């Protein structure tokens, strides 16, 4: 493995008018592959953008997701929703959770649109906001939902990813019978959906 030495030229003026002398010293070394890695390092925002542009490409996903990454899909733990959308909940399987989630989405729905409207970053954190339009493959029901993402990236790898959407609407694309009877307003009456 090659090591590159960095040299710093220090110039200073000694009290002889305008004449200057140069002193050369070694201030540090870095391994060549570390230098190349740093040159290719993406910002957290660029890393998330690369992931979002390649959600069906396992090789890209594996290259930008930390092996111990946490993926929170729609909720922390909801067994009822998991019956409808099996990938939901909190997962600690690194790239596998990302791959399984997006494979499931593509298997359950036809994706007409997935559009990022805004993306912001501050330090390791990246926030993404947008909309998508899906049609369920089983019932041919279409839904448009907002989505939001909170991702955390360190050293070019996503280590935390939380994806949120309108799950009442998206799960509703698989609903055959009415959702049920609700009573949400304390001053109101129950109603059927």
Short mmCIF file of N, CA, C and O in Angstrom, two decimals, residues 59-172:
data_model
loop_
_atom_site.label_atom_id
_atom_site.label_comp_id
_atom_site.label_asym_id
_atom_site.label_seq_id
_atom_site.Cartn_x
_atom_site.Cartn_y
_atom_site.Cartn_z
N UNK A 59 -26.89 -3.28 -5.64
CA UNK A 59 -25.46 -2.97 -5.55
C UNK A 59 -25.24 -1.54 -5.07
O UNK A 59 -24.37 -1.29 -4.22
N UNK A 60 -26.02 -0.60 -5.58
CA UNK A 60 -25.89 0.79 -5.13
C UNK A 60 -26.33 0.90 -3.68
O UNK A 60 -25.67 1.55 -2.87
N UNK A 61 -27.44 0.25 -3.34
CA UNK A 61 -27.93 0.30 -1.95
C UNK A 61 -26.86 -0.21 -1.00
O UNK A 61 -26.56 0.43 0.01
N UNK A 62 -26.25 -1.34 -1.32
CA UNK A 62 -25.20 -1.90 -0.45
C UNK A 62 -24.00 -0.96 -0.34
O UNK A 62 -23.34 -0.93 0.69
N UNK A 63 -23.75 -0.18 -1.40
CA UNK A 63 -22.58 0.72 -1.38
C UNK A 63 -22.81 1.98 -0.54
O UNK A 63 -21.86 2.61 -0.12
N UNK A 64 -24.08 2.34 -0.29
CA UNK A 64 -24.35 3.59 0.44
C UNK A 64 -25.03 3.37 1.79
O UNK A 64 -25.32 4.33 2.49
N UNK A 65 -25.28 2.12 2.17
CA UNK A 65 -25.94 1.82 3.44
C UNK A 65 -24.97 1.10 4.37
O UNK A 65 -24.34 0.11 3.98
N UNK A 66 -24.86 1.59 5.59
CA UNK A 66 -24.01 0.97 6.60
C UNK A 66 -24.53 -0.43 6.92
O UNK A 66 -25.75 -0.63 7.01
N UNK A 67 -23.66 -1.42 7.11
CA UNK A 67 -24.11 -2.78 7.40
C UNK A 67 -24.98 -2.89 8.66
O UNK A 67 -25.77 -3.82 8.79
N UNK A 68 -24.86 -1.95 9.58
CA UNK A 68 -25.65 -1.97 10.81
C UNK A 68 -26.74 -0.89 10.83
O UNK A 68 -27.23 -0.52 11.89
N UNK A 69 -27.12 -0.40 9.66
CA UNK A 69 -28.09 0.69 9.58
C UNK A 69 -29.45 0.28 10.13
O UNK A 69 -29.86 -0.88 10.05
N UNK A 70 -30.15 1.27 10.67
CA UNK A 70 -31.53 1.10 11.13
C UNK A 70 -32.45 1.71 10.10
O UNK A 70 -32.25 2.86 9.68
N UNK A 71 -33.47 0.96 9.68
CA UNK A 71 -34.49 1.45 8.76
C UNK A 71 -35.82 1.42 9.50
O UNK A 71 -36.26 0.37 9.96
N UNK A 72 -36.46 2.57 9.63
CA UNK A 72 -37.78 2.66 10.26
C UNK A 72 -38.76 2.96 9.14
O UNK A 72 -38.73 4.02 8.53
N UNK A 73 -39.62 1.99 8.86
CA UNK A 73 -40.55 2.10 7.76
C UNK A 73 -41.96 2.34 8.31
O UNK A 73 -42.59 1.42 8.83
N UNK A 74 -42.42 3.56 8.23
CA UNK A 74 -43.79 3.99 8.52
C UNK A 74 -44.15 4.03 10.00
O UNK A 74 -45.01 4.81 10.40
N UNK A 75 -43.58 3.20 10.83
CA UNK A 75 -43.86 3.19 12.27
C UNK A 75 -42.76 2.41 12.97
O UNK A 75 -41.94 1.77 12.32
N UNK A 76 -42.78 2.45 14.30
CA UNK A 76 -41.77 1.68 15.04
C UNK A 76 -42.13 0.20 15.08
O UNK A 76 -41.28 -0.65 14.90
N UNK A 77 -43.41 -0.09 15.36
CA UNK A 77 -43.85 -1.48 15.46
C UNK A 77 -45.38 -1.50 15.48
O UNK A 77 -45.97 -1.09 16.47
N UNK A 78 -46.00 -1.94 14.40
CA UNK A 78 -47.45 -2.00 14.32
C UNK A 78 -47.84 -3.30 13.64
O UNK A 78 -47.90 -3.38 12.41
N UNK A 79 -48.09 -4.36 14.41
CA UNK A 79 -48.40 -5.67 13.84
C UNK A 79 -49.61 -5.67 12.90
O UNK A 79 -49.63 -6.41 11.92
N UNK A 80 -50.61 -4.82 13.18
CA UNK A 80 -51.79 -4.75 12.31
C UNK A 80 -51.42 -4.22 10.93
O UNK A 80 -51.83 -4.77 9.91
N UNK A 81 -50.63 -3.15 10.91
CA UNK A 81 -50.21 -2.59 9.63
C UNK A 81 -49.26 -3.55 8.91
O UNK A 81 -49.29 -3.66 7.68
N UNK A 82 -48.46 -4.27 9.68
CA UNK A 82 -47.50 -5.20 9.08
C UNK A 82 -48.21 -6.34 8.34
O UNK A 82 -47.65 -6.91 7.41
N UNK A 83 -49.46 -6.65 8.71
CA UNK A 83 -50.23 -7.66 7.96
C UNK A 83 -50.52 -7.16 6.55
O UNK A 83 -50.59 -7.95 5.61
N UNK A 84 -50.71 -5.85 6.40
CA UNK A 84 -51.02 -5.25 5.10
C UNK A 84 -49.74 -4.91 4.35
O UNK A 84 -49.61 -5.19 3.16
N UNK A 85 -48.79 -4.30 5.06
CA UNK A 85 -47.51 -3.88 4.48
C UNK A 85 -46.39 -4.55 5.27
O UNK A 85 -45.91 -4.01 6.26
N UNK A 86 -45.96 -5.74 4.85
CA UNK A 86 -45.05 -6.57 5.65
C UNK A 86 -43.70 -5.95 6.00
O UNK A 86 -43.06 -6.38 6.95
N UNK A 87 -43.25 -4.95 5.28
CA UNK A 87 -41.94 -4.36 5.51
C UNK A 87 -41.95 -3.27 6.59
O UNK A 87 -40.91 -2.74 6.93
N UNK A 88 -43.12 -2.94 7.13
CA UNK A 88 -43.18 -1.84 8.09
C UNK A 88 -42.50 -2.18 9.41
O UNK A 88 -42.25 -3.34 9.71
N UNK A 89 -42.22 -1.15 10.18
CA UNK A 89 -41.60 -1.34 11.49
C UNK A 89 -40.14 -0.96 11.49
O UNK A 89 -39.62 -0.37 10.54
N UNK A 90 -39.46 -1.29 12.56
CA UNK A 90 -38.05 -0.96 12.75
C UNK A 90 -37.20 -2.18 12.40
O UNK A 90 -37.44 -3.27 12.90
N UNK A 91 -36.19 -1.96 11.56
CA UNK A 91 -35.32 -3.04 11.09
C UNK A 91 -33.86 -2.64 11.31
O UNK A 91 -33.49 -1.49 11.07
N UNK A 92 -33.06 -3.60 11.73
CA UNK A 92 -31.64 -3.35 12.00
C UNK A 92 -30.75 -4.22 11.13
O UNK A 92 -29.67 -4.61 11.54
N UNK A 93 -31.20 -4.55 9.91
CA UNK A 93 -30.46 -5.46 9.04
C UNK A 93 -29.63 -4.75 7.98
O UNK A 93 -29.27 -5.36 6.98
N UNK A 94 -29.36 -3.48 8.16
CA UNK A 94 -28.55 -2.77 7.17
C UNK A 94 -29.21 -2.72 5.82
O UNK A 94 -30.43 -2.52 5.70
N UNK A 95 -28.43 -2.93 4.76
CA UNK A 95 -28.92 -2.81 3.38
C UNK A 95 -30.09 -3.75 3.09
O UNK A 95 -30.97 -3.43 2.30
N UNK A 96 -30.13 -4.91 3.74
CA UNK A 96 -31.20 -5.87 3.49
C UNK A 96 -32.58 -5.26 3.74
O UNK A 96 -33.51 -5.46 2.96
N UNK A 97 -32.72 -4.50 4.81
CA UNK A 97 -34.01 -3.86 5.12
C UNK A 97 -34.41 -2.88 4.02
O UNK A 97 -35.59 -2.82 3.63
N UNK A 98 -33.46 -2.13 3.50
CA UNK A 98 -33.73 -1.18 2.42
C UNK A 98 -34.16 -1.92 1.15
O UNK A 98 -35.13 -1.55 0.50
N UNK A 99 -33.41 -2.96 0.82
CA UNK A 99 -33.69 -3.74 -0.39
C UNK A 99 -35.05 -4.40 -0.28
O UNK A 99 -35.87 -4.34 -1.21
N UNK A 100 -35.34 -5.03 0.87
CA UNK A 100 -36.62 -5.71 1.06
C UNK A 100 -37.80 -4.74 1.00
O UNK A 100 -38.84 -5.05 0.42
N UNK A 101 -37.64 -3.56 1.59
CA UNK A 101 -38.72 -2.58 1.59
C UNK A 101 -39.06 -2.14 0.18
O UNK A 101 -40.22 -2.18 -0.24
N UNK A 102 -38.06 -1.72 -0.57
CA UNK A 102 -38.35 -1.21 -1.91
C UNK A 102 -38.75 -2.32 -2.87
O UNK A 102 -39.54 -2.08 -3.80
N UNK A 103 -38.28 -3.54 -2.65
CA UNK A 103 -38.76 -4.67 -3.46
C UNK A 103 -40.23 -4.92 -3.16
O UNK A 103 -41.04 -5.15 -4.07
N UNK A 104 -40.62 -4.85 -1.88
CA UNK A 104 -42.02 -5.04 -1.49
C UNK A 104 -42.92 -3.98 -2.08
O UNK A 104 -44.00 -4.27 -2.61
N UNK A 105 -42.49 -2.73 -2.02
CA UNK A 105 -43.28 -1.63 -2.59
C UNK A 105 -43.50 -1.87 -4.08
O UNK A 105 -44.61 -1.74 -4.59
N UNK A 106 -42.45 -2.26 -4.79
CA UNK A 106 -42.56 -2.51 -6.23
C UNK A 106 -43.39 -3.75 -6.54
O UNK A 106 -43.95 -3.84 -7.63
N UNK A 107 -43.44 -4.68 -5.63
CA UNK A 107 -44.25 -5.89 -5.84
C UNK A 107 -45.73 -5.61 -5.57
O UNK A 107 -46.60 -6.12 -6.28
N UNK A 108 -46.04 -4.78 -4.59
CA UNK A 108 -47.43 -4.54 -4.19
C UNK A 108 -48.11 -3.46 -5.04
O UNK A 108 -49.32 -3.47 -5.19
N UNK A 109 -47.33 -2.51 -5.55
CA UNK A 109 -47.89 -1.39 -6.30
C UNK A 109 -47.17 -1.19 -7.63
O UNK A 109 -46.00 -1.54 -7.76
N UNK A 110 -47.85 -0.57 -8.57
CA UNK A 110 -47.21 0.00 -9.74
C UNK A 110 -46.92 1.45 -9.38
O UNK A 110 -47.81 2.15 -8.90
N UNK A 111 -45.71 1.87 -9.61
CA UNK A 111 -45.31 3.23 -9.23
C UNK A 111 -45.43 4.15 -10.44
O UNK A 111 -44.70 3.98 -11.42
N UNK A 112 -46.37 5.08 -10.35
CA UNK A 112 -46.53 6.05 -11.43
C UNK A 112 -45.59 7.25 -11.25
O UNK A 112 -45.12 7.81 -12.23
N UNK A 113 -45.35 7.62 -10.00
CA UNK A 113 -44.55 8.81 -9.76
C UNK A 113 -43.94 8.75 -8.36
O UNK A 113 -44.58 8.28 -7.42
N UNK A 114 -42.71 9.19 -8.25
CA UNK A 114 -42.03 9.36 -6.97
C UNK A 114 -41.17 10.60 -7.12
O UNK A 114 -40.16 10.57 -7.81
N UNK A 115 -41.62 11.71 -6.55
CA UNK A 115 -40.96 12.99 -6.80
C UNK A 115 -40.48 13.64 -5.51
O UNK A 115 -41.25 13.85 -4.59
N UNK A 116 -39.19 13.95 -5.48
CA UNK A 116 -38.62 14.71 -4.38
C UNK A 116 -38.90 16.19 -4.66
O UNK A 116 -38.56 16.70 -5.72
N UNK A 117 -39.54 16.85 -3.70
CA UNK A 117 -39.83 18.28 -3.85
C UNK A 117 -38.79 19.14 -3.15
O UNK A 117 -38.41 20.19 -3.66
N UNK A 118 -38.34 18.71 -1.99
CA UNK A 118 -37.33 19.45 -1.24
C UNK A 118 -36.40 18.47 -0.55
O UNK A 118 -36.83 17.42 -0.06
N UNK A 119 -35.13 18.85 -0.49
CA UNK A 119 -34.15 18.05 0.25
C UNK A 119 -33.18 19.03 0.92
O UNK A 119 -32.70 19.97 0.29
N UNK A 120 -32.98 18.83 2.22
CA UNK A 120 -32.13 19.71 3.02
C UNK A 120 -31.15 18.85 3.80
O UNK A 120 -31.46 17.73 4.17
N UNK A 121 -29.99 19.42 4.10
CA UNK A 121 -29.05 18.71 4.96
C UNK A 121 -28.40 19.67 5.93
O UNK A 121 -28.22 20.86 5.64
N UNK A 122 -28.08 19.11 7.08
CA UNK A 122 -27.33 19.84 8.11
C UNK A 122 -26.48 18.82 8.83
O UNK A 122 -26.99 17.92 9.49
N UNK A 123 -25.19 18.92 8.66
CA UNK A 123 -24.29 17.93 9.25
C UNK A 123 -24.58 16.56 8.66
O UNK A 123 -24.67 16.39 7.45
N UNK A 124 -24.80 15.58 9.54
CA UNK A 124 -25.08 14.21 9.12
C UNK A 124 -26.54 14.00 8.70
O UNK A 124 -26.87 12.99 8.11
N UNK A 125 -27.41 14.94 9.05
CA UNK A 125 -28.85 14.76 8.85
C UNK A 125 -29.31 15.28 7.49
O UNK A 125 -28.89 16.35 7.05
N UNK A 126 -30.18 14.49 6.86
CA UNK A 126 -30.78 14.86 5.57
C UNK A 126 -32.28 14.70 5.70
O UNK A 126 -32.76 13.65 6.14
N UNK A 127 -33.04 15.73 5.32
CA UNK A 127 -34.51 15.68 5.33
C UNK A 127 -34.99 15.77 3.89
O UNK A 127 -34.52 16.61 3.11
N UNK A 128 -35.94 14.88 3.55
CA UNK A 128 -36.47 14.83 2.19
C UNK A 128 -37.99 14.89 2.27
O UNK A 128 -38.59 14.23 3.12
N UNK A 129 -38.59 15.68 1.39
CA UNK A 129 -40.04 15.79 1.33
C UNK A 129 -40.47 15.66 -0.12
O UNK A 129 -39.82 16.20 -1.02
N UNK A 130 -41.59 14.95 -0.34
CA UNK A 130 -42.06 14.79 -1.70
C UNK A 130 -43.42 14.12 -1.76
O UNK A 130 -44.14 14.05 -0.75
N UNK A 131 -43.76 13.63 -2.94
CA UNK A 131 -45.04 12.93 -3.15
C UNK A 131 -44.79 11.71 -4.02
O UNK A 131 -43.80 11.65 -4.76
N UNK A 132 -45.70 10.76 -3.91
CA UNK A 132 -45.66 9.63 -4.82
C UNK A 132 -47.09 9.25 -5.20
O UNK A 132 -48.04 9.56 -4.48
N UNK A 133 -47.21 8.58 -6.33
CA UNK A 133 -48.49 8.05 -6.78
C UNK A 133 -48.28 6.57 -7.11
O UNK A 133 -47.41 6.25 -7.92
N UNK A 134 -49.04 5.71 -6.42
CA UNK A 134 -48.95 4.27 -6.60
C UNK A 134 -50.35 3.73 -6.95
O UNK A 134 -51.35 4.29 -6.52
N UNK A 135 -50.38 2.60 -7.67
CA UNK A 135 -51.63 1.88 -7.91
C UNK A 135 -51.43 0.45 -7.44
O UNK A 135 -50.46 -0.21 -7.83
N UNK A 136 -52.34 -0.02 -6.58
CA UNK A 136 -52.20 -1.38 -6.04
C UNK A 136 -52.37 -2.40 -7.16
O UNK A 136 -53.22 -2.27 -8.03
N UNK A 137 -51.52 -3.40 -7.16
CA UNK A 137 -51.57 -4.45 -8.20
C UNK A 137 -52.76 -5.38 -7.99
O UNK A 137 -53.26 -5.95 -8.95
N UNK A 138 -53.22 -5.54 -6.75
CA UNK A 138 -54.32 -6.48 -6.49
C UNK A 138 -55.68 -5.89 -6.82
O UNK A 138 -56.53 -6.57 -7.40
N UNK A 139 -55.93 -4.62 -6.46
CA UNK A 139 -57.25 -4.02 -6.61
C UNK A 139 -57.28 -2.86 -7.61
O UNK A 139 -58.34 -2.28 -7.85
N UNK A 140 -56.13 -2.50 -8.15
CA UNK A 140 -56.03 -1.41 -9.12
C UNK A 140 -56.53 -0.08 -8.55
O UNK A 140 -57.09 0.74 -9.25
N UNK A 141 -56.30 0.14 -7.24
CA UNK A 141 -56.67 1.41 -6.60
C UNK A 141 -55.45 2.32 -6.57
O UNK A 141 -54.36 1.90 -6.19
N UNK A 142 -55.68 3.57 -6.94
CA UNK A 142 -54.60 4.55 -7.05
C UNK A 142 -54.59 5.46 -5.82
O UNK A 142 -55.63 5.82 -5.30
N UNK A 143 -53.40 5.84 -5.38
CA UNK A 143 -53.25 6.75 -4.25
C UNK A 143 -52.08 7.70 -4.52
O UNK A 143 -51.08 7.31 -5.11
N UNK A 144 -52.26 8.95 -4.10
CA UNK A 144 -51.17 9.91 -4.09
C UNK A 144 -50.96 10.31 -2.64
O UNK A 144 -51.91 10.65 -1.94
N UNK A 145 -49.73 10.24 -2.18
CA UNK A 145 -49.42 10.51 -0.78
C UNK A 145 -48.19 11.40 -0.67
O UNK A 145 -47.26 11.29 -1.47
N UNK A 146 -48.16 12.26 0.34
CA UNK A 146 -46.90 12.93 0.65
C UNK A 146 -45.98 11.92 1.33
O UNK A 146 -46.44 10.90 1.86
N UNK A 147 -44.69 12.18 1.30
CA UNK A 147 -43.75 11.37 2.08
C UNK A 147 -42.70 12.28 2.67
O UNK A 147 -42.46 13.39 2.20
N UNK A 148 -42.08 11.79 3.72
CA UNK A 148 -40.94 12.48 4.31
C UNK A 148 -39.92 11.44 4.75
O UNK A 148 -40.27 10.31 5.09
N UNK A 149 -38.68 11.86 4.73
CA UNK A 149 -37.57 10.98 5.10
C UNK A 149 -36.64 11.77 6.02
O UNK A 149 -36.34 12.93 5.76
N UNK A 150 -36.19 11.12 7.08
CA UNK A 150 -35.08 11.62 7.88
C UNK A 150 -33.97 10.59 7.76
O UNK A 150 -34.15 9.44 8.17
N UNK A 151 -32.87 10.99 7.16
CA UNK A 151 -31.73 10.09 7.02
C UNK A 151 -30.54 10.68 7.76
O UNK A 151 -30.41 11.90 7.90
N UNK A 152 -29.68 9.79 8.25
CA UNK A 152 -28.43 10.21 8.88
C UNK A 152 -27.31 9.47 8.18
O UNK A 152 -27.39 8.24 7.99
N UNK A 153 -26.28 10.23 7.80
CA UNK A 153 -25.19 9.68 6.98
C UNK A 153 -23.85 10.02 7.63
O UNK A 153 -23.62 11.16 8.04
N UNK A 154 -22.99 9.02 7.70
CA UNK A 154 -21.64 9.25 8.23
C UNK A 154 -20.66 8.51 7.34
O UNK A 154 -20.88 7.35 7.00
N UNK A 155 -19.59 9.17 6.95
CA UNK A 155 -18.55 8.59 6.11
C UNK A 155 -19.14 7.98 4.83
O UNK A 155 -18.74 6.89 4.40
N UNK A 156 -20.11 8.66 4.23
CA UNK A 156 -20.68 8.21 2.97
C UNK A 156 -21.66 7.06 3.07
O UNK A 156 -22.06 6.49 2.06
N UNK A 157 -22.08 6.70 4.30
CA UNK A 157 -22.99 5.57 4.50
C UNK A 157 -24.20 6.02 5.32
O UNK A 157 -24.07 6.67 6.34
N UNK A 158 -25.38 5.61 4.85
CA UNK A 158 -26.61 5.88 5.59
C UNK A 158 -26.66 4.91 6.77
O UNK A 158 -26.58 3.70 6.58
N UNK A 159 -26.77 5.45 7.98
CA UNK A 159 -26.84 4.57 9.15
C UNK A 159 -28.19 4.66 9.86
O UNK A 159 -28.48 3.86 10.76
N UNK A 160 -29.03 5.59 9.47
CA UNK A 160 -30.38 5.73 10.04
C UNK A 160 -31.28 6.27 8.94
O UNK A 160 -30.92 7.22 8.24
N UNK A 161 -32.47 5.67 8.79
CA UNK A 161 -33.38 6.08 7.73
C UNK A 161 -34.80 5.87 8.21
O UNK A 161 -35.17 4.76 8.60
N UNK A 162 -35.58 6.95 8.24
CA UNK A 162 -36.98 6.86 8.65
C UNK A 162 -37.83 7.40 7.50
O UNK A 162 -37.67 8.53 7.06
N UNK A 163 -38.75 6.53 7.01
CA UNK A 163 -39.62 6.88 5.89
C UNK A 163 -41.06 6.94 6.40
O UNK A 163 -41.54 5.99 7.00
N UNK A 164 -41.72 8.07 6.13
CA UNK A 164 -43.10 8.26 6.57
C UNK A 164 -43.98 8.60 5.37
O UNK A 164 -43.52 9.26 4.44
N UNK A 165 -45.24 8.14 5.41
CA UNK A 165 -46.21 8.42 4.36
C UNK A 165 -47.60 8.40 4.97
O UNK A 165 -47.75 8.12 6.17
N UNK A 166 -48.61 8.63 4.17
CA UNK A 166 -50.00 8.54 4.62
C UNK A 166 -50.40 7.06 4.57
O UNK A 166 -50.94 6.58 3.58
N UNK A 167 -50.14 6.34 5.65
CA UNK A 167 -50.38 4.89 5.65
C UNK A 167 -51.86 4.54 5.62
O UNK A 167 -52.24 3.48 5.14
N UNK A 168 -52.72 5.43 6.13
CA UNK A 168 -54.16 5.17 6.05
C UNK A 168 -54.57 5.10 4.58
O UNK A 168 -55.33 4.22 4.17
N UNK A 169 -54.04 6.02 3.78
CA UNK A 169 -54.38 6.05 2.35
C UNK A 169 -53.70 4.92 1.58
O UNK A 169 -54.34 4.27 0.75
N UNK A 170 -52.40 4.67 1.85
CA UNK A 170 -51.71 3.64 1.07
C UNK A 170 -52.23 2.24 1.40
O UNK A 170 -52.45 1.43 0.51
N UNK A 171 -52.46 1.96 2.68
CA UNK A 171 -53.03 0.66 3.05
C UNK A 171 -54.44 0.53 2.50
O UNK A 171 -54.90 -0.57 2.17
N UNK A 172 -55.13 1.67 2.35
CA UNK A 172 -56.48 1.67 1.81
C UNK A 172 -56.57 1.19 0.37
O UNK A 172 -57.64 0.77 -0.09
#
